[in-house]
């Protein structure tokens, strides 16, 4: 992909989700400008995730003063993933870079990350090798990264780094919600963007305000990991998952009940008190339930044709 030299579209779109970060925005915009202006054309897309402070006023001011600064404002707080998604949809650059608004990520890293995209990578993820966060965050984070690394089969040290650079195709092919921003590399890989790498980036302590994520980040994060692992495998064929469990249960339950019926009929033995009868009935009922869940899944899927479209990389 070439830079957008001849058109009005910028080379780079910087997407910045923010929730109550009024003190940082002006400084951040200056820092991005200083880091990029002499090499690239760029736009900044601030996504105000329902801030209750003056963030949106600051963004409106910045946008009035700089024609490459844009903003999207949510009426209430939807979370970082939803904010990123809105920014991705608006981004028009050849490359898309995300960073946090709290000045912890350093815009000076962007040119090198974009160079790596030009060299052929689809996604370059920042790695906060030396981190300035409290220990309550760094230890769970190490564990989280380990689990994700194994589950996803992607060799990254720091999945959750806010600073990442993408070819535009990547962000246009994925859909973020919930806590999925922690798993963008997995989503990208699932869409067939396999050239994923990382770059060690400078990390700063938070200068203003405070972190927006509490303990719930770990619980919600893991629930979303389960979802994504399931979705990765079975989204397009829920019947394969639920149906096979259903058939297995129905089969075993059916066999048990036929056996019981046989000894009742042939040998006239009482079977009413046998625990095995309850197991047989239970398995058959559960089997039907799994089976119908699978069927429902298939029906719901039919209404979401979107999900079944393959990501097309080229046509001639
Ligand atoms: N953020 C957001 N919506 C939220 C929570 C956070 O847009 O509901 C933004 C936040 O303003 C910041 C980025 O996401 O720009 C990362 O958040 P934070 O710095 O609080 O996370 P941490 O660095 O502590 O992981
Ligand atoms: Mg932060």
Short mmCIF file of C-alpha atoms and ligand atoms in Angstrom, two decimals:
data_model
loop_
_atom_site.label_atom_id
_atom_site.label_comp_id
_atom_site.label_asym_id
_atom_site.label_seq_id
_atom_site.Cartn_x
_atom_site.Cartn_y
_atom_site.Cartn_z
CA UNK A 1 0.00 0.00 0.00
CA UNK A 2 1.25 3.49 -0.82
CA UNK A 3 0.76 6.68 1.15
CA UNK A 4 -2.27 8.72 0.20
CA UNK A 5 -0.04 11.27 -1.55
CA UNK A 6 -2.30 12.38 -4.37
CA UNK A 7 -5.62 12.46 -2.60
CA UNK A 8 -7.06 14.42 0.25
CA UNK A 9 -7.11 11.37 2.44
CA UNK A 10 -4.51 11.35 5.22
CA UNK A 11 -1.69 8.82 5.48
CA UNK A 12 -2.48 8.10 9.11
CA UNK A 13 -5.64 8.20 11.21
CA UNK A 14 -4.97 8.41 14.94
CA UNK A 15 -7.94 7.09 16.92
CA UNK A 16 -8.06 8.12 20.58
CA UNK A 17 -10.80 6.82 22.90
CA UNK A 18 -11.20 8.90 26.02
CA UNK A 19 -13.25 9.11 29.15
CA UNK A 20 -12.70 12.17 31.37
CA UNK A 21 -9.25 13.17 30.16
CA UNK A 22 -9.72 16.93 29.78
CA UNK A 23 -6.26 17.85 31.11
CA UNK A 24 -4.36 15.68 28.64
CA UNK A 25 -5.98 16.32 25.26
CA UNK A 26 -4.30 19.57 24.26
CA UNK A 27 -0.84 18.31 25.22
CA UNK A 28 -1.49 15.05 23.38
CA UNK A 29 -2.56 16.81 20.20
CA UNK A 30 0.62 18.95 20.30
CA UNK A 31 2.79 15.87 20.84
CA UNK A 32 1.21 14.01 17.90
CA UNK A 33 1.69 17.01 15.67
CA UNK A 34 5.35 17.34 16.71
CA UNK A 35 5.97 13.64 16.07
CA UNK A 36 4.27 13.34 12.66
CA UNK A 37 3.83 16.65 10.87
CA UNK A 38 7.06 16.70 8.88
CA UNK A 39 6.70 13.13 7.57
CA UNK A 40 3.05 12.31 7.17
CA UNK A 41 -0.37 13.77 6.65
CA UNK A 42 -2.62 12.68 9.47
CA UNK A 43 -5.99 13.12 11.13
CA UNK A 44 -6.80 12.79 14.80
CA UNK A 45 -10.15 11.27 15.76
CA UNK A 46 -11.02 11.82 19.40
CA UNK A 47 -13.84 9.58 20.56
CA UNK A 48 -15.40 11.02 23.69
CA UNK A 49 -16.85 8.04 25.53
CA UNK A 50 -19.49 9.95 27.51
CA UNK A 51 -17.09 12.04 29.60
CA UNK A 52 -18.65 14.05 32.40
CA UNK A 53 -15.80 16.59 32.52
CA UNK A 54 -14.91 19.24 29.92
CA UNK A 55 -13.25 16.79 27.48
CA UNK A 56 -15.76 17.39 24.71
CA UNK A 57 -15.43 21.19 24.98
CA UNK A 58 -11.67 20.83 24.61
CA UNK A 59 -12.12 18.57 21.57
CA UNK A 60 -14.50 21.04 19.93
CA UNK A 61 -11.96 23.80 20.47
CA UNK A 62 -9.10 21.72 19.09
CA UNK A 63 -11.21 20.79 16.09
CA UNK A 64 -12.08 24.43 15.40
CA UNK A 65 -8.39 25.34 15.49
CA UNK A 66 -7.07 22.38 13.47
CA UNK A 67 -8.86 21.06 10.43
CA UNK A 68 -7.31 17.59 10.85
CA UNK A 69 -8.77 17.15 14.34
CA UNK A 70 -12.16 15.44 14.47
CA UNK A 71 -14.36 14.24 17.29
CA UNK A 72 -17.18 11.85 17.97
CA UNK A 73 -19.11 12.18 21.21
CA UNK A 74 -21.21 9.49 22.88
CA UNK A 75 -24.07 10.62 25.09
CA UNK A 76 -23.03 8.12 27.73
CA UNK A 77 -20.18 5.78 28.60
CA UNK A 78 -19.96 2.66 26.43
CA UNK A 79 -16.42 1.49 27.10
CA UNK A 80 -13.13 1.60 25.26
CA UNK A 81 -14.01 -1.05 22.65
CA UNK A 82 -17.15 0.71 21.47
CA UNK A 83 -15.26 3.99 21.32
CA UNK A 84 -12.49 2.44 19.23
CA UNK A 85 -15.05 0.87 16.89
CA UNK A 86 -16.69 4.25 16.24
CA UNK A 87 -13.27 5.74 15.52
CA UNK A 88 -12.37 2.89 13.16
CA UNK A 89 -15.54 3.46 11.17
CA UNK A 90 -14.70 7.13 10.68
CA UNK A 91 -10.97 6.65 9.96
CA UNK A 92 -9.97 7.42 6.38
CA UNK A 93 -6.18 7.02 6.50
CA UNK A 94 -4.07 4.36 4.80
CA UNK A 95 -2.85 3.39 8.27
CA UNK A 96 -4.75 3.54 11.52
CA UNK A 97 -3.06 4.06 14.88
CA UNK A 98 -4.78 3.81 18.25
CA UNK A 99 -3.48 5.33 21.46
CA UNK A 100 -4.74 6.15 24.93
CA UNK A 101 -5.58 9.74 25.75
CA UNK A 102 -3.78 9.85 29.09
CA UNK A 103 -0.28 10.61 27.70
CA UNK A 104 0.98 7.19 28.83
CA UNK A 105 1.60 6.25 25.19
CA UNK A 106 4.24 8.21 23.32
CA UNK A 107 3.38 9.54 19.82
CA UNK A 108 7.12 9.53 18.99
CA UNK A 109 6.76 5.77 18.44
CA UNK A 110 4.26 6.16 15.61
CA UNK A 111 6.59 6.82 12.63
CA UNK A 112 8.58 3.66 13.32
CA UNK A 113 5.44 1.57 13.77
CA UNK A 114 4.04 2.87 10.49
CA UNK A 115 7.35 2.07 8.81
CA UNK A 116 6.90 -1.54 9.95
CA UNK A 117 3.45 -1.58 8.31
CA UNK A 118 5.03 -0.28 5.13
CA UNK A 119 7.54 -3.10 5.34
CA UNK A 120 4.66 -5.55 5.15
CA UNK A 121 3.17 -6.08 8.59
CA UNK A 122 -0.62 -5.92 9.03
CA UNK A 123 -0.57 -5.06 12.71
CA UNK A 124 2.13 -3.69 14.98
CA UNK A 125 1.34 -3.89 18.67
CA UNK A 126 3.13 -1.81 21.29
CA UNK A 127 4.96 -3.63 24.06
CA UNK A 128 5.29 -1.71 27.33
CA UNK A 129 8.41 -3.60 28.30
CA UNK A 130 9.21 -1.11 31.03
CA UNK A 131 5.91 -0.21 32.55
CA UNK A 132 4.87 2.59 34.86
CA UNK A 133 1.77 1.14 36.44
CA UNK A 134 1.01 -0.12 39.95
CA UNK A 135 1.91 -3.74 40.73
CA UNK A 136 -1.80 -4.58 41.22
CA UNK A 137 -2.03 -4.16 37.48
CA UNK A 138 1.24 -5.52 36.16
CA UNK A 139 1.04 -8.97 37.80
CA UNK A 140 -2.50 -9.90 36.67
CA UNK A 141 -1.58 -8.47 33.31
CA UNK A 142 1.35 -10.89 32.96
CA UNK A 143 -0.98 -13.80 33.66
CA UNK A 144 -3.60 -12.48 31.26
CA UNK A 145 -1.04 -12.08 28.50
CA UNK A 146 0.25 -15.59 29.06
CA UNK A 147 -3.23 -17.14 28.77
CA UNK A 148 -4.08 -15.11 25.68
CA UNK A 149 -0.74 -15.91 24.07
CA UNK A 150 -1.34 -19.63 24.48
CA UNK A 151 -5.04 -19.54 23.53
CA UNK A 152 -4.50 -17.38 20.47
CA UNK A 153 -1.22 -18.82 19.31
CA UNK A 154 0.08 -15.29 18.73
CA UNK A 155 3.47 -14.41 20.15
CA UNK A 156 2.85 -11.01 21.73
CA UNK A 157 3.99 -9.93 25.20
CA UNK A 158 1.46 -7.18 25.72
CA UNK A 159 -1.97 -7.68 24.14
CA UNK A 160 -3.60 -4.82 25.95
CA UNK A 161 -1.25 -2.01 24.94
CA UNK A 162 -3.33 0.97 23.82
CA UNK A 163 -0.74 1.92 21.23
CA UNK A 164 -1.16 -0.16 18.09
CA UNK A 165 -0.80 0.46 14.37
CA UNK A 166 -2.83 -1.22 11.64
CA UNK A 167 -3.25 -1.28 7.93
CA UNK A 168 -6.70 0.25 7.38
CA UNK A 169 -8.06 -3.05 6.02
CA UNK A 170 -7.55 -4.67 9.41
CA UNK A 171 -9.69 -2.26 11.41
CA UNK A 172 -12.35 -2.21 8.71
CA UNK A 173 -12.66 -6.00 8.92
CA UNK A 174 -13.18 -6.41 12.65
CA UNK A 175 -15.98 -5.40 14.98
CA UNK A 176 -15.22 -4.36 18.56
CA UNK A 177 -17.60 -4.33 21.53
CA UNK A 178 -17.52 -5.30 25.22
CA UNK A 179 -13.91 -5.82 26.27
CA UNK A 180 -12.77 -7.06 22.89
CA UNK A 181 -10.17 -4.30 22.52
CA UNK A 182 -7.93 -6.63 24.54
CA UNK A 183 -8.10 -9.22 21.79
CA UNK A 184 -7.70 -7.23 18.58
CA UNK A 185 -4.70 -9.30 17.44
CA UNK A 186 -6.82 -12.47 17.77
CA UNK A 187 -9.68 -10.93 15.83
CA UNK A 188 -7.28 -9.74 13.15
CA UNK A 189 -5.72 -13.18 12.87
CA UNK A 190 -9.16 -14.73 12.54
CA UNK A 191 -9.83 -12.44 9.58
CA UNK A 192 -6.67 -13.69 7.91
CA UNK A 193 -4.25 -10.90 8.84
CA UNK A 194 -1.42 -13.05 10.07
CA UNK A 195 1.54 -10.69 9.82
CA UNK A 196 1.38 -9.53 13.41
CA UNK A 197 4.36 -8.23 15.33
CA UNK A 198 5.30 -6.03 18.26
CA UNK A 199 7.55 -3.10 18.97
CA UNK A 200 8.93 -2.12 22.35
CA UNK A 201 7.48 1.29 23.19
CA UNK A 202 8.20 3.91 25.84
CA UNK A 203 5.55 4.10 28.51
CA UNK A 204 4.95 7.01 30.86
CA UNK A 205 3.24 7.19 34.23
CA UNK A 206 -0.24 8.66 34.12
CA UNK A 207 0.15 12.42 34.42
CA UNK A 208 -3.42 13.57 35.09
CA UNK A 209 -6.62 11.89 36.23
CA UNK A 210 -6.76 8.22 37.22
CA UNK A 211 -7.22 4.82 35.60
CA UNK A 212 -10.71 4.07 34.30
CA UNK A 213 -10.56 0.31 34.77
CA UNK A 214 -11.03 -1.41 38.14
CA UNK A 215 -10.94 -5.06 39.12
CA UNK A 216 -13.90 -5.81 36.86
CA UNK A 217 -11.51 -5.57 33.93
CA UNK A 218 -10.20 -9.04 34.71
CA UNK A 219 -13.56 -10.73 35.15
CA UNK A 220 -15.13 -9.16 32.07
CA UNK A 221 -11.95 -9.69 30.15
CA UNK A 222 -11.99 -13.42 30.81
CA UNK A 223 -15.67 -13.79 29.97
CA UNK A 224 -14.92 -12.14 26.66
CA UNK A 225 -11.98 -14.49 26.15
CA UNK A 226 -14.35 -17.46 26.51
CA UNK A 227 -16.75 -15.86 24.03
CA UNK A 228 -14.07 -15.19 21.51
CA UNK A 229 -12.62 -18.70 21.74
CA UNK A 230 -16.09 -20.13 21.21
CA UNK A 231 -16.96 -17.69 18.48
CA UNK A 232 -13.65 -18.28 16.75
CA UNK A 233 -14.48 -21.93 16.37
CA UNK A 234 -18.23 -22.27 16.20
CA UNK A 235 -19.79 -18.94 15.21
CA UNK A 236 -20.74 -20.19 11.79
CA UNK A 237 -21.77 -23.63 12.90
CA UNK A 238 -23.35 -23.64 16.38
CA UNK A 239 -25.06 -26.91 15.48
CA UNK A 240 -21.69 -28.62 15.33
CA UNK A 241 -21.08 -27.78 18.97
CA UNK A 242 -24.53 -28.09 20.56
CA UNK A 243 -25.79 -30.68 18.12
CA UNK A 244 -22.97 -33.13 18.77
CA UNK A 245 -23.39 -32.89 22.55
CA UNK A 246 -27.16 -33.27 22.04
CA UNK A 247 -26.80 -36.35 19.87
CA UNK A 248 -24.32 -37.90 22.30
CA UNK A 249 -26.64 -37.40 25.30
CA UNK A 250 -29.69 -38.57 23.37
CA UNK A 251 -27.82 -41.64 22.21
CA UNK A 252 -26.60 -42.68 25.67
CA UNK A 253 -29.94 -41.83 27.33
CA UNK A 254 -31.84 -43.69 24.61
CA UNK A 255 -29.64 -46.77 24.96
CA UNK A 256 -30.12 -46.81 28.73
CA UNK A 257 -33.90 -46.52 28.42
CA UNK A 258 -34.12 -49.20 25.71
CA UNK A 259 -32.09 -51.50 27.93
CA UNK A 260 -34.43 -50.82 30.89
CA UNK A 261 -37.51 -51.27 28.71
CA UNK A 262 -36.11 -54.59 27.46
CA UNK A 263 -35.56 -56.06 30.92
CA UNK A 264 -38.98 -54.86 31.98
CA UNK A 265 -40.70 -56.45 28.98
CA UNK A 266 -38.60 -59.61 28.61
CA UNK A 267 -37.96 -60.45 32.25
CA UNK A 268 -40.73 -58.45 33.87
CA UNK A 269 -38.30 -56.88 36.35
CA UNK A 270 -39.34 -53.69 38.20
CA UNK A 271 -37.32 -50.71 36.97
CA UNK A 272 -39.18 -47.84 38.69
CA UNK A 273 -36.70 -47.58 41.59
CA UNK A 274 -33.52 -47.82 39.55
CA UNK A 275 -31.21 -44.76 39.56
CA UNK A 276 -30.26 -45.71 36.00
CA UNK A 277 -33.80 -44.82 34.87
CA UNK A 278 -33.36 -41.27 36.12
CA UNK A 279 -29.99 -40.98 34.42
CA UNK A 280 -31.49 -42.22 31.13
CA UNK A 281 -34.39 -39.76 31.28
CA UNK A 282 -32.12 -36.90 32.32
CA UNK A 283 -29.71 -37.52 29.45
CA UNK A 284 -32.52 -37.66 26.91
CA UNK A 285 -34.07 -34.41 28.10
CA UNK A 286 -30.69 -32.67 28.16
CA UNK A 287 -29.93 -34.08 24.72
CA UNK A 288 -33.08 -32.58 23.24
CA UNK A 289 -32.25 -29.26 24.88
CA UNK A 290 -28.74 -29.13 23.47
CA UNK A 291 -30.03 -30.13 20.09
CA UNK A 292 -32.66 -27.39 20.02
CA UNK A 293 -30.13 -24.82 21.25
CA UNK A 294 -28.00 -25.73 18.26
CA UNK A 295 -30.97 -25.40 15.92
CA UNK A 296 -31.84 -21.99 17.38
CA UNK A 297 -28.22 -20.94 16.96
CA UNK A 298 -28.38 -21.88 13.29
CA UNK A 299 -31.63 -19.95 12.84
CA UNK A 300 -30.18 -16.83 14.51
CA UNK A 301 -27.13 -17.14 12.32
CA UNK A 302 -29.25 -17.11 9.19
CA UNK A 303 -30.40 -13.64 10.21
CA UNK A 304 -26.85 -12.39 10.60
CA UNK A 305 -25.52 -12.87 7.13
CA UNK A 306 -22.95 -10.20 7.96
CA UNK A 307 -20.99 -12.64 10.09
CA UNK A 308 -20.84 -15.19 7.34
CA UNK A 309 -19.26 -12.93 4.77
CA UNK A 310 -15.62 -13.77 4.18
CA UNK A 311 -13.16 -10.88 4.35
CA UNK A 312 -12.28 -10.31 0.70
CA UNK A 313 -8.72 -9.11 0.26
CA UNK A 314 -8.69 -8.48 -3.48
CA UNK A 315 -10.80 -8.67 -6.61
CA UNK A 316 -9.79 -8.11 -10.23
N1 LIG B 1 -11.38 4.82 28.18
C1 LIG B 1 -12.55 4.99 27.44
N2 LIG B 1 -13.73 4.52 27.95
C2 LIG B 1 -13.79 3.87 29.15
C3 LIG B 1 -12.60 3.67 29.87
C4 LIG B 1 -11.41 4.16 29.36
O1 LIG B 1 -12.53 5.57 26.36
O2 LIG B 1 -14.88 3.48 29.55
C5 LIG B 1 -10.12 5.35 27.66
C6 LIG B 1 -9.32 6.19 28.64
O3 LIG B 1 -9.78 7.52 28.68
C7 LIG B 1 -7.92 6.08 28.09
C8 LIG B 1 -7.89 4.63 27.55
O4 LIG B 1 -9.26 4.26 27.37
O5 LIG B 1 -7.71 6.97 27.01
C9 LIG B 1 -7.20 3.70 28.53
O6 LIG B 1 -7.78 3.83 29.82
P1 LIG B 1 -6.91 3.92 31.15
O7 LIG B 1 -5.72 4.78 30.94
O8 LIG B 1 -7.84 4.28 32.25
O9 LIG B 1 -6.48 2.39 31.28
P2 LIG B 1 -5.10 1.85 31.85
O10 LIG B 1 -3.98 2.63 31.22
O11 LIG B 1 -5.19 2.09 33.33
O12 LIG B 1 -5.11 0.41 31.46
MG1 LIG B 2 -3.68 4.59 30.98
#
